[in-house]
Amino acid sequence: MFIGVDHGTTAMRFASAGKDDAGVIRLEVPRQDIAPMSEPEVISLIEEGFGVKSDEIEMIAVTYSMGDSITSIENIDHVQNRGVRSIEGAGKKTGGGSRVFDAVKNSGIPAVVIPGIHDKSRTDPRLNVFSHSTSPEKIGIAYHAFCMGLADFVLSDISSNTVTLGVANGRVIGAIDACIFAPGLVHGPLDVQALRDVDAGKISANEAFTKAGVLKHTPFSDRHELLKAALNGDSEALLALDTIALFAAMEISCMQMLLKDYGSRGEVVLEGSVGEIPRVVEKINAHLGTECHVLDRWSAAIGCAEIARDIAGGRREILGIPVNF
């Protein structure tokens, strides 16, 4: 069995992949629930969730935080500082991801660490004006789309934040991170007022980022409240979804512009808790004049499991990313 780990914004998701693409097993645990566990408890959780002993797991592919200190897919035993430059910066910290990473590393199970895309990556250098482009789980989503037969596409993962990645001829060419362009429900780029508040000491830059999504202009505290209101026709909820759809479509169009330099416009793949919402899909389809492929929230973990499977089978590059194992 091969297992992929998605270090998501709100939960750790685990999924399996077999040698013959047989039925996928899924396991989701909130990050705050994993954080207090011991490493043996984490491994037991995985064993029980997948109905296997650890020595029956052939390989695990792990994602962790931004993955911005590595440019290749690496053996977990060779990675320093869990593959990141620092855990400080944009995003919420709970400790769940580090607990899973360390448990896998110390378990003896063969494992690889997937990098994010950043200014040292072997992607289009014009995007390297930004230090970070996307975190590693988006590579898992993209690889799952690739395994489905797509080689030229733009992937937009829309949930708490919005991140868009481009793949041309089966290779990642670049990405646009959440703090740069399109907002999600919770996170987004800092506007002028946010900069003023940071400079005035009213809020940290990270706090500003985590409160820059479209929810800030609504009375809703989370996705569930928003969706319930949208189903009831609430105008503020519908406007929030339409705003996300508009910005996501604009960001996708920008990435398609980059793909043109590689001889493709690319199909469009949507993923994420908001990217799956029919109204959002319909709006993005209308904005772009196309029919988007829609994947579910398990795509990152499944894609990571497929990466583990194919590396164990001898593959030495994934979407143009070298493998050192």
PDB file of C-alpha atoms in Angstrom:
ATOM      1  CA  MET A   1       0.000   0.000   0.000  1.00  0.00           C
ATOM      2  CA  PHE A   2       1.066   3.575  -0.722  1.00  0.00           C
ATOM      3  CA  ILE A   3      -0.178   6.530   1.329  1.00  0.00           C
ATOM      4  CA  GLY A   4      -0.274  10.257   0.660  1.00  0.00           C
ATOM      5  CA  VAL A   5      -0.531  12.939   3.330  1.00  0.00           C
ATOM      6  CA  ASP A   6      -2.172  16.310   2.684  1.00  0.00           C
ATOM      7  CA  HIS A   7      -1.187  18.963   5.241  1.00  0.00           C
ATOM      8  CA  GLY A   8      -4.364  20.978   4.710  1.00  0.00           C
ATOM      9  CA  THR A   9      -5.418  24.285   6.212  1.00  0.00           C
ATOM     10  CA  THR A  10      -7.897  22.738   8.649  1.00  0.00           C
ATOM     11  CA  ALA A  11      -7.222  18.990   8.589  1.00  0.00           C
ATOM     12  CA  MET A  12      -4.687  16.293   7.863  1.00  0.00           C
ATOM     13  CA  ARG A  13      -5.958  14.059   5.081  1.00  0.00           C
ATOM     14  CA  PHE A  14      -4.523  10.625   4.337  1.00  0.00           C
ATOM     15  CA  ALA A  15      -5.348   8.544   1.267  1.00  0.00           C
ATOM     16  CA  SER A  16      -4.105   5.316  -0.246  1.00  0.00           C
ATOM     17  CA  ALA A  17      -3.148   4.182  -3.706  1.00  0.00           C
ATOM     18  CA  GLY A  18      -2.648   0.594  -4.776  1.00  0.00           C
ATOM     19  CA  LYS A  19      -0.513  -0.786  -7.558  1.00  0.00           C
ATOM     20  CA  ASP A  20      -3.577  -1.289  -9.736  1.00  0.00           C
ATOM     21  CA  ASP A  21      -5.570   1.875  -8.856  1.00  0.00           C
ATOM     22  CA  ALA A  22      -7.937  -0.256  -6.767  1.00  0.00           C
ATOM     23  CA  GLY A  23     -10.305   1.350  -4.241  1.00  0.00           C
ATOM     24  CA  VAL A  24      -8.963   4.360  -2.389  1.00  0.00           C
ATOM     25  CA  ILE A  25      -9.113   4.482   1.423  1.00  0.00           C
ATOM     26  CA  ARG A  26      -9.503   7.946   2.985  1.00  0.00           C
ATOM     27  CA  LEU A  27      -8.843   9.257   6.475  1.00  0.00           C
ATOM     28  CA  GLU A  28      -9.352  12.843   7.667  1.00  0.00           C
ATOM     29  CA  VAL A  29      -8.398  14.187  11.098  1.00  0.00           C
ATOM     30  CA  PRO A  30      -8.573  17.845  12.228  1.00  0.00           C
ATOM     31  CA  ARG A  31      -5.088  19.272  12.745  1.00  0.00           C
ATOM     32  CA  GLN A  32      -5.825  20.264  16.326  1.00  0.00           C
ATOM     33  CA  ASP A  33      -6.836  16.664  17.125  1.00  0.00           C
ATOM     34  CA  ILE A  34      -3.518  15.271  15.901  1.00  0.00           C
ATOM     35  CA  ALA A  35      -1.320  17.902  17.556  1.00  0.00           C
ATOM     36  CA  PRO A  36      -1.491  16.420  21.102  1.00  0.00           C
ATOM     37  CA  MET A  37      -0.931  12.823  19.941  1.00  0.00           C
ATOM     38  CA  SER A  38       2.334  10.979  20.483  1.00  0.00           C
ATOM     39  CA  GLU A  39       4.229   9.703  17.451  1.00  0.00           C
ATOM     40  CA  PRO A  40       3.245   6.051  18.124  1.00  0.00           C
ATOM     41  CA  GLU A  41      -0.381   7.166  18.392  1.00  0.00           C
ATOM     42  CA  VAL A  42      -0.151   8.814  14.966  1.00  0.00           C
ATOM     43  CA  ILE A  43       1.247   5.639  13.393  1.00  0.00           C
ATOM     44  CA  SER A  44      -1.450   3.569  15.121  1.00  0.00           C
ATOM     45  CA  LEU A  45      -4.054   5.973  13.738  1.00  0.00           C
ATOM     46  CA  ILE A  46      -2.733   5.363  10.228  1.00  0.00           C
ATOM     47  CA  GLU A  47      -2.556   1.581  10.717  1.00  0.00           C
ATOM     48  CA  GLU A  48      -6.106   1.397  12.031  1.00  0.00           C
ATOM     49  CA  GLY A  49      -7.476   3.807   9.428  1.00  0.00           C
ATOM     50  CA  PHE A  50      -6.038   1.802   6.540  1.00  0.00           C
ATOM     51  CA  GLY A  51      -6.279  -1.653   8.077  1.00  0.00           C
ATOM     52  CA  VAL A  52      -2.566  -2.408   7.704  1.00  0.00           C
ATOM     53  CA  LYS A  53       0.575  -2.811   9.765  1.00  0.00           C
ATOM     54  CA  SER A  54       3.310  -0.250   9.229  1.00  0.00           C
ATOM     55  CA  ASP A  55       5.595  -2.834   7.573  1.00  0.00           C
ATOM     56  CA  GLU A  56       2.894  -3.361   4.923  1.00  0.00           C
ATOM     57  CA  ILE A  57       3.101   0.286   3.816  1.00  0.00           C
ATOM     58  CA  GLU A  58       5.550   0.450   0.913  1.00  0.00           C
ATOM     59  CA  MET A  59       5.939   4.226   0.863  1.00  0.00           C
ATOM     60  CA  ILE A  60       4.378   7.424   2.208  1.00  0.00           C
ATOM     61  CA  ALA A  61       4.547  10.813   0.456  1.00  0.00           C
ATOM     62  CA  VAL A  62       4.353  13.703   2.929  1.00  0.00           C
ATOM     63  CA  THR A  63       3.580  17.396   2.498  1.00  0.00           C
ATOM     64  CA  TYR A  64       4.509  19.903   5.163  1.00  0.00           C
ATOM     65  CA  SER A  65       3.838  23.626   5.374  1.00  0.00           C
ATOM     66  CA  MET A  66       5.378  25.665   2.526  1.00  0.00           C
ATOM     67  CA  GLY A  67       8.052  23.131   1.531  1.00  0.00           C
ATOM     68  CA  ASP A  68      10.249  26.070   0.568  1.00  0.00           C
ATOM     69  CA  SER A  69      13.746  24.847   1.464  1.00  0.00           C
ATOM     70  CA  ILE A  70      13.791  21.921  -0.984  1.00  0.00           C
ATOM     71  CA  THR A  71      13.464  21.879  -4.765  1.00  0.00           C
ATOM     72  CA  SER A  72      13.320  18.104  -5.298  1.00  0.00           C
ATOM     73  CA  ILE A  73      11.226  15.287  -3.893  1.00  0.00           C
ATOM     74  CA  GLU A  74      13.489  14.026  -1.137  1.00  0.00           C
ATOM     75  CA  ASN A  75      13.951  11.006   1.100  1.00  0.00           C
ATOM     76  CA  ILE A  76      12.473  12.075   4.437  1.00  0.00           C
ATOM     77  CA  ASP A  77      15.654  10.952   6.229  1.00  0.00           C
ATOM     78  CA  HIS A  78      17.705  13.499   4.261  1.00  0.00           C
ATOM     79  CA  VAL A  79      15.493  16.543   4.845  1.00  0.00           C
ATOM     80  CA  GLN A  80      16.480  19.240   7.324  1.00  0.00           C
ATOM     81  CA  ASN A  81      13.937  21.345   9.263  1.00  0.00           C
ATOM     82  CA  ARG A  82      11.069  19.358   7.687  1.00  0.00           C
ATOM     83  CA  GLY A  83      11.840  20.927   4.305  1.00  0.00           C
ATOM     84  CA  VAL A  84      10.952  24.513   5.233  1.00  0.00           C
ATOM     85  CA  ARG A  85      12.966  27.705   5.684  1.00  0.00           C
ATOM     86  CA  SER A  86      10.867  28.693   8.681  1.00  0.00           C
ATOM     87  CA  ILE A  87       7.448  27.960  10.155  1.00  0.00           C
ATOM     88  CA  GLU A  88       6.994  31.685  10.731  1.00  0.00           C
ATOM     89  CA  GLY A  89       4.932  33.642   8.238  1.00  0.00           C
ATOM     90  CA  ALA A  90       1.556  33.285   6.560  1.00  0.00           C
ATOM     91  CA  GLY A  91      -0.887  30.801   8.025  1.00  0.00           C
ATOM     92  CA  LYS A  92      -2.199  29.232  11.201  1.00  0.00           C
ATOM     93  CA  LYS A  93       0.003  26.919  13.286  1.00  0.00           C
ATOM     94  CA  THR A  94      -1.469  24.022  15.273  1.00  0.00           C
ATOM     95  CA  GLY A  95       1.346  21.459  15.456  1.00  0.00           C
ATOM     96  CA  GLY A  96      -0.617  18.710  13.710  1.00  0.00           C
ATOM     97  CA  GLY A  97       1.497  18.749  10.577  1.00  0.00           C
ATOM     98  CA  SER A  98       4.792  18.589  12.438  1.00  0.00           C
ATOM     99  CA  ARG A  99       3.478  15.720  14.578  1.00  0.00           C
ATOM    100  CA  VAL A 100       2.595  13.675  11.494  1.00  0.00           C
ATOM    101  CA  PHE A 101       5.880  14.511   9.747  1.00  0.00           C
ATOM    102  CA  ASP A 102       8.004  13.447  12.711  1.00  0.00           C
ATOM    103  CA  ALA A 103       5.937  10.318  13.330  1.00  0.00           C
ATOM    104  CA  VAL A 104       6.401   9.179   9.727  1.00  0.00           C
ATOM    105  CA  LYS A 105      10.111  10.059   9.750  1.00  0.00           C
ATOM    106  CA  ASN A 106      10.777   8.079  12.914  1.00  0.00           C
ATOM    107  CA  SER A 107       8.554   5.130  11.982  1.00  0.00           C
ATOM    108  CA  GLY A 108      10.989   3.436   9.605  1.00  0.00           C
ATOM    109  CA  ILE A 109       8.402   3.454   6.824  1.00  0.00           C
ATOM    110  CA  PRO A 110       9.990   4.533   3.504  1.00  0.00           C
ATOM    111  CA  ALA A 111       8.861   8.095   2.882  1.00  0.00           C
ATOM    112  CA  VAL A 112       9.436  11.081   0.636  1.00  0.00           C
ATOM    113  CA  VAL A 113       8.857  14.799   1.187  1.00  0.00           C
ATOM    114  CA  ILE A 114       7.259  16.827  -1.614  1.00  0.00           C
ATOM    115  CA  PRO A 115       8.518  20.394  -2.135  1.00  0.00           C
ATOM    116  CA  GLY A 116       6.506  23.528  -2.666  1.00  0.00           C
ATOM    117  CA  ILE A 117       7.162  25.883  -5.576  1.00  0.00           C
ATOM    118  CA  HIS A 118       9.226  28.934  -4.661  1.00  0.00           C
ATOM    119  CA  ASP A 119      11.980  31.261  -5.875  1.00  0.00           C
ATOM    120  CA  LYS A 120      14.588  28.462  -6.020  1.00  0.00           C
ATOM    121  CA  SER A 121      12.379  26.050  -7.983  1.00  0.00           C
ATOM    122  CA  ARG A 122      13.102  24.997 -11.567  1.00  0.00           C
ATOM    123  CA  THR A 123       9.996  26.754 -12.856  1.00  0.00           C
ATOM    124  CA  ASP A 124       9.515  29.844 -15.028  1.00  0.00           C
ATOM    125  CA  PRO A 125      12.023  32.349 -13.565  1.00  0.00           C
ATOM    126  CA  ARG A 126       9.750  35.319 -14.223  1.00  0.00           C
ATOM    127  CA  LEU A 127       7.570  34.254 -11.300  1.00  0.00           C
ATOM    128  CA  ASN A 128      10.532  34.177  -8.936  1.00  0.00           C
ATOM    129  CA  VAL A 129      10.012  37.832  -8.051  1.00  0.00           C
ATOM    130  CA  PHE A 130       7.932  36.261  -5.257  1.00  0.00           C
ATOM    131  CA  SER A 131       9.621  34.125  -2.601  1.00  0.00           C
ATOM    132  CA  HIS A 132       6.831  31.531  -2.489  1.00  0.00           C
ATOM    133  CA  SER A 133       4.327  30.342  -5.074  1.00  0.00           C
ATOM    134  CA  THR A 134       2.530  27.293  -3.704  1.00  0.00           C
ATOM    135  CA  SER A 135       2.726  24.733  -0.945  1.00  0.00           C
ATOM    136  CA  PRO A 136       3.402  21.030  -1.621  1.00  0.00           C
ATOM    137  CA  GLU A 137      -0.145  19.650  -1.460  1.00  0.00           C
ATOM    138  CA  LYS A 138      -0.947  21.476  -4.709  1.00  0.00           C
ATOM    139  CA  ILE A 139       1.680  19.270  -6.381  1.00  0.00           C
ATOM    140  CA  GLY A 140      -0.354  16.315  -5.154  1.00  0.00           C
ATOM    141  CA  ILE A 141      -3.552  17.718  -6.677  1.00  0.00           C
ATOM    142  CA  ALA A 142      -1.770  18.454  -9.953  1.00  0.00           C
ATOM    143  CA  TYR A 143      -0.289  14.956 -10.107  1.00  0.00           C
ATOM    144  CA  HIS A 144      -3.724  13.435  -9.534  1.00  0.00           C
ATOM    145  CA  ALA A 145      -5.010  15.480 -12.486  1.00  0.00           C
ATOM    146  CA  PHE A 146      -2.002  14.322 -14.509  1.00  0.00           C
ATOM    147  CA  CYS A 147      -2.781  10.686 -13.634  1.00  0.00           C
ATOM    148  CA  MET A 148      -6.313  11.327 -14.928  1.00  0.00           C
ATOM    149  CA  GLY A 149      -4.818  12.120 -18.341  1.00  0.00           C
ATOM    150  CA  LEU A 150      -4.307  15.900 -18.249  1.00  0.00           C
ATOM    151  CA  ALA A 151      -0.903  17.233 -19.341  1.00  0.00           C
ATOM    152  CA  ASP A 152      -1.658  20.917 -20.002  1.00  0.00           C
ATOM    153  CA  PHE A 153      -3.854  22.595 -17.421  1.00  0.00           C
ATOM    154  CA  VAL A 154      -4.356  25.342 -14.892  1.00  0.00           C
ATOM    155  CA  LEU A 155      -5.299  24.169 -11.414  1.00  0.00           C
ATOM    156  CA  SER A 156      -7.055  26.539  -9.013  1.00  0.00           C
ATOM    157  CA  ASP A 157      -7.480  25.311  -5.431  1.00  0.00           C
ATOM    158  CA  ILE A 158     -10.183  27.471  -3.838  1.00  0.00           C
ATOM    159  CA  SER A 159     -11.023  27.161  -0.149  1.00  0.00           C
ATOM    160  CA  SER A 160      -9.771  29.111   2.871  1.00  0.00           C
ATOM    161  CA  ASN A 161      -7.331  30.580   0.386  1.00  0.00           C
ATOM    162  CA  THR A 162      -6.967  30.533  -3.401  1.00  0.00           C
ATOM    163  CA  VAL A 163      -3.830  29.192  -5.093  1.00  0.00           C
ATOM    164  CA  THR A 164      -3.414  28.650  -8.831  1.00  0.00           C
ATOM    165  CA  LEU A 165      -0.797  26.463 -10.530  1.00  0.00           C
ATOM    166  CA  GLY A 166       0.113  25.922 -14.180  1.00  0.00           C
ATOM    167  CA  VAL A 167       1.241  22.677 -15.839  1.00  0.00           C
ATOM    168  CA  ALA A 168       2.495  22.576 -19.443  1.00  0.00           C
ATOM    169  CA  ASN A 169       3.591  19.410 -21.216  1.00  0.00           C
ATOM    170  CA  GLY A 170       3.385  17.544 -17.928  1.00  0.00           C
ATOM    171  CA  ARG A 171       5.670  19.955 -16.069  1.00  0.00           C
ATOM    172  CA  VAL A 172       4.892  22.546 -13.407  1.00  0.00           C
ATOM    173  CA  ILE A 173       5.767  25.958 -14.833  1.00  0.00           C
ATOM    174  CA  GLY A 174       4.688  28.214 -11.976  1.00  0.00           C
ATOM    175  CA  ALA A 175       2.053  29.185  -9.438  1.00  0.00           C
ATOM    176  CA  ILE A 176       0.400  32.169  -7.772  1.00  0.00           C
ATOM    177  CA  ASP A 177       0.111  32.025  -3.993  1.00  0.00           C
ATOM    178  CA  ALA A 178      -2.788  33.140  -1.800  1.00  0.00           C
ATOM    179  CA  CYS A 179      -1.096  36.288  -0.504  1.00  0.00           C
ATOM    180  CA  ILE A 180      -0.457  37.620  -4.013  1.00  0.00           C
ATOM    181  CA  PHE A 181      -3.732  37.772  -5.938  1.00  0.00           C
ATOM    182  CA  ALA A 182      -7.115  36.071  -5.482  1.00  0.00           C
ATOM    183  CA  PRO A 183      -8.656  35.916  -2.000  1.00  0.00           C
ATOM    184  CA  GLY A 184     -10.261  32.828  -0.526  1.00  0.00           C
ATOM    185  CA  LEU A 185     -12.847  32.632   2.213  1.00  0.00           C
ATOM    186  CA  VAL A 186     -10.387  33.434   5.000  1.00  0.00           C
ATOM    187  CA  HIS A 187      -6.996  34.403   3.567  1.00  0.00           C
ATOM    188  CA  GLY A 188      -6.009  36.939   0.963  1.00  0.00           C
ATOM    189  CA  PRO A 189      -3.542  39.643  -0.086  1.00  0.00           C
ATOM    190  CA  LEU A 190      -3.029  42.697   2.104  1.00  0.00           C
ATOM    191  CA  ASP A 191      -4.732  45.802   0.769  1.00  0.00           C
ATOM    192  CA  VAL A 192      -3.937  49.431   1.635  1.00  0.00           C
ATOM    193  CA  GLN A 193      -6.024  49.435   4.816  1.00  0.00           C
ATOM    194  CA  ALA A 194      -4.372  46.225   5.999  1.00  0.00           C
ATOM    195  CA  LEU A 195      -0.944  47.793   5.436  1.00  0.00           C
ATOM    196  CA  ARG A 196      -1.996  50.827   7.445  1.00  0.00           C
ATOM    197  CA  ASP A 197      -3.204  48.605  10.286  1.00  0.00           C
ATOM    198  CA  VAL A 198       0.060  46.636  10.279  1.00  0.00           C
ATOM    199  CA  ASP A 199       2.153  49.811  10.294  1.00  0.00           C
ATOM    200  CA  ALA A 200       0.044  51.220  13.132  1.00  0.00           C
ATOM    201  CA  GLY A 201       0.711  48.106  15.204  1.00  0.00           C
ATOM    202  CA  LYS A 202      -2.974  47.189  15.367  1.00  0.00           C
ATOM    203  CA  ILE A 203      -2.410  43.765  13.812  1.00  0.00           C
ATOM    204  CA  SER A 204       0.495  41.587  12.639  1.00  0.00           C
ATOM    205  CA  ALA A 205       1.049  40.945   8.935  1.00  0.00           C
ATOM    206  CA  ASN A 206       0.139  37.290   9.430  1.00  0.00           C
ATOM    207  CA  GLU A 207      -3.081  38.235  11.225  1.00  0.00           C
ATOM    208  CA  ALA A 208      -3.900  40.607   8.388  1.00  0.00           C
ATOM    209  CA  PHE A 209      -3.363  37.817   5.846  1.00  0.00           C
ATOM    210  CA  THR A 210      -5.581  35.408   7.758  1.00  0.00           C
ATOM    211  CA  LYS A 211      -8.394  37.972   7.851  1.00  0.00           C
ATOM    212  CA  ALA A 212      -8.192  39.213   4.266  1.00  0.00           C
ATOM    213  CA  GLY A 213     -10.619  36.768   2.664  1.00  0.00           C
ATOM    214  CA  VAL A 214     -14.142  37.549   1.517  1.00  0.00           C
ATOM    215  CA  LEU A 215     -15.684  36.529   4.857  1.00  0.00           C
ATOM    216  CA  LYS A 216     -14.445  39.807   6.350  1.00  0.00           C
ATOM    217  CA  HIS A 217     -17.187  41.671   4.497  1.00  0.00           C
ATOM    218  CA  THR A 218     -19.943  39.331   5.680  1.00  0.00           C
ATOM    219  CA  PRO A 219     -21.604  38.475   9.022  1.00  0.00           C
ATOM    220  CA  PHE A 220     -20.589  34.820   8.606  1.00  0.00           C
ATOM    221  CA  SER A 221     -17.846  33.227  10.690  1.00  0.00           C
ATOM    222  CA  ASP A 222     -17.025  30.221   8.507  1.00  0.00           C
ATOM    223  CA  ARG A 223     -17.757  28.308   5.314  1.00  0.00           C
ATOM    224  CA  HIS A 224     -20.668  26.350   6.794  1.00  0.00           C
ATOM    225  CA  GLU A 225     -22.552  29.486   7.836  1.00  0.00           C
ATOM    226  CA  LEU A 226     -21.875  31.073   4.464  1.00  0.00           C
ATOM    227  CA  LEU A 227     -23.080  28.071   2.455  1.00  0.00           C
ATOM    228  CA  LYS A 228     -26.209  27.675   4.563  1.00  0.00           C
ATOM    229  CA  ALA A 229     -27.033  31.323   3.969  1.00  0.00           C
ATOM    230  CA  ALA A 230     -26.271  31.037   0.246  1.00  0.00           C
ATOM    231  CA  LEU A 231     -28.662  28.088  -0.071  1.00  0.00           C
ATOM    232  CA  ASN A 232     -31.326  30.296   1.483  1.00  0.00           C
ATOM    233  CA  GLY A 233     -30.633  33.003  -1.083  1.00  0.00           C
ATOM    234  CA  ASP A 234     -28.889  35.444   1.275  1.00  0.00           C
ATOM    235  CA  SER A 235     -27.540  38.300  -0.850  1.00  0.00           C
ATOM    236  CA  GLU A 236     -24.328  38.791   1.180  1.00  0.00           C
ATOM    237  CA  ALA A 237     -23.483  35.099   0.986  1.00  0.00           C
ATOM    238  CA  LEU A 238     -24.113  34.977  -2.759  1.00  0.00           C
ATOM    239  CA  LEU A 239     -21.998  38.089  -3.291  1.00  0.00           C
ATOM    240  CA  ALA A 240     -19.128  36.481  -1.343  1.00  0.00           C
ATOM    241  CA  LEU A 241     -19.218  33.371  -3.553  1.00  0.00           C
ATOM    242  CA  ASP A 242     -19.479  35.464  -6.716  1.00  0.00           C
ATOM    243  CA  THR A 243     -16.499  37.547  -5.589  1.00  0.00           C
ATOM    244  CA  ILE A 244     -14.374  34.462  -5.064  1.00  0.00           C
ATOM    245  CA  ALA A 245     -15.433  33.107  -8.465  1.00  0.00           C
ATOM    246  CA  LEU A 246     -14.542  36.357 -10.229  1.00  0.00           C
ATOM    247  CA  PHE A 247     -11.078  36.632  -8.689  1.00  0.00           C
ATOM    248  CA  ALA A 248     -10.347  32.938  -9.225  1.00  0.00           C
ATOM    249  CA  ALA A 249     -11.296  33.252 -12.905  1.00  0.00           C
ATOM    250  CA  MET A 250      -9.054  36.305 -13.248  1.00  0.00           C
ATOM    251  CA  GLU A 251      -6.143  34.412 -11.664  1.00  0.00           C
ATOM    252  CA  ILE A 252      -6.737  31.380 -13.900  1.00  0.00           C
ATOM    253  CA  SER A 253      -6.705  33.665 -16.948  1.00  0.00           C
ATOM    254  CA  CYS A 254      -3.347  35.078 -15.841  1.00  0.00           C
ATOM    255  CA  MET A 255      -1.875  31.587 -15.572  1.00  0.00           C
ATOM    256  CA  GLN A 256      -3.278  30.710 -18.998  1.00  0.00           C
ATOM    257  CA  MET A 257      -1.348  33.687 -20.336  1.00  0.00           C
ATOM    258  CA  LEU A 258       1.853  32.093 -19.049  1.00  0.00           C
ATOM    259  CA  LEU A 259       0.894  28.738 -20.559  1.00  0.00           C
ATOM    260  CA  LYS A 260       0.658  30.407 -23.994  1.00  0.00           C
ATOM    261  CA  ASP A 261       4.436  30.835 -23.877  1.00  0.00           C
ATOM    262  CA  TYR A 262       4.628  27.046 -23.642  1.00  0.00           C
ATOM    263  CA  GLY A 263       2.313  26.445 -26.592  1.00  0.00           C
ATOM    264  CA  SER A 264      -0.877  25.799 -24.632  1.00  0.00           C
ATOM    265  CA  ARG A 265      -3.840  27.573 -23.093  1.00  0.00           C
ATOM    266  CA  GLY A 266      -4.550  24.609 -20.860  1.00  0.00           C
ATOM    267  CA  GLU A 267      -7.711  23.053 -19.539  1.00  0.00           C
ATOM    268  CA  VAL A 268      -8.990  24.260 -16.174  1.00  0.00           C
ATOM    269  CA  VAL A 269      -9.154  22.170 -13.010  1.00  0.00           C
ATOM    270  CA  LEU A 270     -10.947  23.370  -9.871  1.00  0.00           C
ATOM    271  CA  GLU A 271     -10.497  21.898  -6.408  1.00  0.00           C
ATOM    272  CA  GLY A 272     -11.175  22.860  -2.815  1.00  0.00           C
ATOM    273  CA  SER A 273     -14.128  23.293  -0.492  1.00  0.00           C
ATOM    274  CA  VAL A 274     -15.258  26.392  -2.403  1.00  0.00           C
ATOM    275  CA  GLY A 275     -14.065  25.225  -5.820  1.00  0.00           C
ATOM    276  CA  GLU A 276     -16.548  22.344  -5.586  1.00  0.00           C
ATOM    277  CA  ILE A 277     -19.602  24.565  -4.975  1.00  0.00           C
ATOM    278  CA  PRO A 278     -21.873  24.426  -8.063  1.00  0.00           C
ATOM    279  CA  ARG A 279     -22.577  28.181  -8.103  1.00  0.00           C
ATOM    280  CA  VAL A 280     -18.836  28.943  -8.026  1.00  0.00           C
ATOM    281  CA  VAL A 281     -18.127  26.394 -10.770  1.00  0.00           C
ATOM    282  CA  GLU A 282     -20.907  27.812 -12.946  1.00  0.00           C
ATOM    283  CA  LYS A 283     -19.653  31.385 -12.484  1.00  0.00           C
ATOM    284  CA  ILE A 284     -16.052  30.447 -13.315  1.00  0.00           C
ATOM    285  CA  ASN A 285     -17.216  28.479 -16.365  1.00  0.00           C
ATOM    286  CA  ALA A 286     -19.130  31.549 -17.540  1.00  0.00           C
ATOM    287  CA  HIS A 287     -16.257  33.962 -16.895  1.00  0.00           C
ATOM    288  CA  LEU A 288     -13.757  31.778 -18.775  1.00  0.00           C
ATOM    289  CA  GLY A 289     -16.087  30.440 -21.462  1.00  0.00           C
ATOM    290  CA  THR A 290     -15.076  26.861 -20.731  1.00  0.00           C
ATOM    291  CA  GLU A 291     -16.142  23.765 -18.801  1.00  0.00           C
ATOM    292  CA  CYS A 292     -13.848  23.175 -15.837  1.00  0.00           C
ATOM    293  CA  HIS A 293     -12.889  19.804 -14.435  1.00  0.00           C
ATOM    294  CA  VAL A 294     -13.882  19.629 -10.753  1.00  0.00           C
ATOM    295  CA  LEU A 295     -11.956  17.502  -8.249  1.00  0.00           C
ATOM    296  CA  ASP A 296     -12.866  16.927  -4.616  1.00  0.00           C
ATOM    297  CA  ARG A 297     -10.940  17.739  -1.444  1.00  0.00           C
ATOM    298  CA  TRP A 298      -9.269  14.313  -1.420  1.00  0.00           C
ATOM    299  CA  SER A 299      -7.312  14.969  -4.604  1.00  0.00           C
ATOM    300  CA  ALA A 300      -4.178  16.209  -2.825  1.00  0.00           C
ATOM    301  CA  ALA A 301      -3.852  13.159  -0.574  1.00  0.00           C
ATOM    302  CA  ILE A 302      -4.695  10.763  -3.412  1.00  0.00           C
ATOM    303  CA  GLY A 303      -2.210  12.512  -5.712  1.00  0.00           C
ATOM    304  CA  CYS A 304       0.498  12.255  -3.055  1.00  0.00           C
ATOM    305  CA  ALA A 305      -0.254   8.533  -2.714  1.00  0.00           C
ATOM    306  CA  GLU A 306       0.079   8.213  -6.489  1.00  0.00           C
ATOM    307  CA  ILE A 307       3.416  10.012  -6.265  1.00  0.00           C
ATOM    308  CA  ALA A 308       4.584   7.509  -3.625  1.00  0.00           C
ATOM    309  CA  ARG A 309       3.388   4.606  -5.774  1.00  0.00           C
ATOM    310  CA  ASP A 310       5.148   5.830  -8.900  1.00  0.00           C
ATOM    311  CA  ILE A 311       8.409   6.702  -7.120  1.00  0.00           C
ATOM    312  CA  ALA A 312       8.439   3.236  -5.551  1.00  0.00           C
ATOM    313  CA  GLY A 313       7.921   1.934  -9.085  1.00  0.00           C
ATOM    314  CA  GLY A 314      11.044   3.710 -10.290  1.00  0.00           C
ATOM    315  CA  ARG A 315       9.871   7.125 -11.514  1.00  0.00           C
ATOM    316  CA  ARG A 316      12.561   9.763 -11.029  1.00  0.00           C
ATOM    317  CA  GLU A 317      10.646  12.934 -11.856  1.00  0.00           C
ATOM    318  CA  ILE A 318       7.156  14.093 -11.013  1.00  0.00           C
ATOM    319  CA  LEU A 319       5.672  16.926 -13.094  1.00  0.00           C
ATOM    320  CA  GLY A 320       9.229  17.977 -13.926  1.00  0.00           C
ATOM    321  CA  ILE A 321      10.316  17.910 -10.267  1.00  0.00           C
ATOM    322  CA  PRO A 322      13.386  15.670  -9.736  1.00  0.00           C
ATOM    323  CA  VAL A 323      13.215  12.785  -7.286  1.00  0.00           C
ATOM    324  CA  ASN A 324      16.110  12.105  -4.924  1.00  0.00           C
ATOM    325  CA  PHE A 325      15.435   8.871  -3.089  1.00  0.00           C
TER     326      PHE A 325
END
